[in-house]
Amino acid sequence: LGASARAGNLAGAHRVRPRSVGRLHGDETLVVVDDLITTGASLAEAARALRAAGLAVRGAAVIAATSRR
């Protein structure tokens, strides 16, 4: 899939459980971690879900990346 198709495929795929939000305080630094970045759709969706739950995402970390075509 291309980047826009992957993003559409993942839209709404992640959510944060309310009890998990209760364990966090407003001052934590959250970093989204992924093993492989291809288009960034997974990272973007994870960050969206965290922000929708009222959490602040400060960055992302990945182990490897595919080459851009």
mmCIF file of C-alpha atoms in Angstrom:
data_model
loop_
_atom_site.group_PDB
_atom_site.id
_atom_site.type_symbol
_atom_site.label_atom_id
_atom_site.label_comp_id
_atom_site.label_asym_id
_atom_site.label_seq_id
_atom_site.Cartn_x
_atom_site.Cartn_y
_atom_site.Cartn_z
ATOM 1 C CA LEU A 1 0.000 0.000 0.000
ATOM 2 C CA GLY A 2 1.041 3.563 -0.560
ATOM 3 C CA ALA A 3 1.369 6.113 2.214
ATOM 4 C CA SER A 4 -2.165 7.520 1.963
ATOM 5 C CA ALA A 5 -3.714 4.032 1.741
ATOM 6 C CA ARG A 6 -1.738 2.875 4.787
ATOM 7 C CA ALA A 7 -2.834 5.934 6.741
ATOM 8 C CA GLY A 8 -6.459 5.313 5.786
ATOM 9 C CA ASN A 9 -6.153 1.642 6.690
ATOM 10 C CA LEU A 10 -4.879 2.514 10.181
ATOM 11 C CA ALA A 11 -7.275 5.395 10.879
ATOM 12 C CA GLY A 12 -8.879 4.748 14.250
ATOM 13 C CA ALA A 13 -6.983 1.479 14.761
ATOM 14 C CA HIS A 14 -5.402 2.477 18.078
ATOM 15 C CA ARG A 15 -7.002 3.618 21.293
ATOM 16 C CA VAL A 16 -5.863 4.296 24.837
ATOM 17 C CA ARG A 17 -7.650 2.525 27.652
ATOM 18 C CA PRO A 18 -9.091 4.987 30.179
ATOM 19 C CA ARG A 19 -7.486 3.127 33.092
ATOM 20 C CA SER A 20 -4.089 3.539 31.416
ATOM 21 C CA VAL A 21 -4.559 7.303 31.211
ATOM 22 C CA GLY A 22 -5.339 7.341 34.928
ATOM 23 C CA ARG A 23 -1.916 5.855 35.662
ATOM 24 C CA LEU A 24 -0.154 8.700 33.907
ATOM 25 C CA HIS A 25 0.258 12.217 35.175
ATOM 26 C CA GLY A 26 0.261 15.334 33.041
ATOM 27 C CA ASP A 27 4.016 15.828 33.236
ATOM 28 C CA GLU A 28 5.275 12.584 31.681
ATOM 29 C CA THR A 29 7.225 12.641 28.453
ATOM 30 C CA LEU A 30 5.796 10.090 26.052
ATOM 31 C CA VAL A 31 7.781 8.763 23.120
ATOM 32 C CA VAL A 32 6.165 6.459 20.566
ATOM 33 C CA VAL A 33 8.457 3.525 19.715
ATOM 34 C CA ASP A 34 8.246 1.392 16.563
ATOM 35 C CA ASP A 35 10.558 -1.302 15.255
ATOM 36 C CA LEU A 36 10.330 -0.277 11.586
ATOM 37 C CA ILE A 37 9.121 2.871 9.877
ATOM 38 C CA THR A 38 7.858 2.592 6.322
ATOM 39 C CA THR A 39 5.443 5.471 5.733
ATOM 40 C CA GLY A 40 5.042 6.703 9.299
ATOM 41 C CA ALA A 41 1.328 5.798 9.350
ATOM 42 C CA SER A 42 1.632 3.551 12.420
ATOM 43 C CA LEU A 43 3.565 6.170 14.378
ATOM 44 C CA ALA A 44 1.120 8.890 13.375
ATOM 45 C CA GLU A 45 -1.908 6.815 14.391
ATOM 46 C CA ALA A 46 -0.364 5.874 17.742
ATOM 47 C CA ALA A 47 0.465 9.532 18.443
ATOM 48 C CA ARG A 48 -3.061 10.554 17.410
ATOM 49 C CA ALA A 49 -4.629 8.070 19.848
ATOM 50 C CA LEU A 50 -2.400 9.229 22.695
ATOM 51 C CA ARG A 51 -3.149 12.892 22.012
ATOM 52 C CA ALA A 52 -6.875 12.154 21.741
ATOM 53 C CA ALA A 53 -6.636 10.710 25.262
ATOM 54 C CA GLY A 54 -5.154 14.011 26.447
ATOM 55 C CA LEU A 55 -1.549 12.840 26.614
ATOM 56 C CA ALA A 56 1.424 14.750 25.248
ATOM 57 C CA VAL A 57 3.655 12.932 22.766
ATOM 58 C CA ARG A 58 7.129 14.446 22.689
ATOM 59 C CA GLY A 59 8.675 12.370 19.918
ATOM 60 C CA ALA A 60 9.174 9.045 18.217
ATOM 61 C CA ALA A 61 11.964 6.480 18.098
ATOM 62 C CA VAL A 62 12.452 3.760 15.510
ATOM 63 C CA ILE A 63 14.967 0.945 15.161
ATOM 64 C CA ALA A 64 15.073 0.766 11.349
ATOM 65 C CA ALA A 65 13.584 2.447 8.306
ATOM 66 C CA THR A 66 12.793 1.277 4.818
ATOM 67 C CA SER A 67 14.252 3.233 1.946
ATOM 68 C CA ARG A 68 11.911 5.769 0.360
ATOM 69 C CA ARG A 69 10.892 5.089 -3.256
#
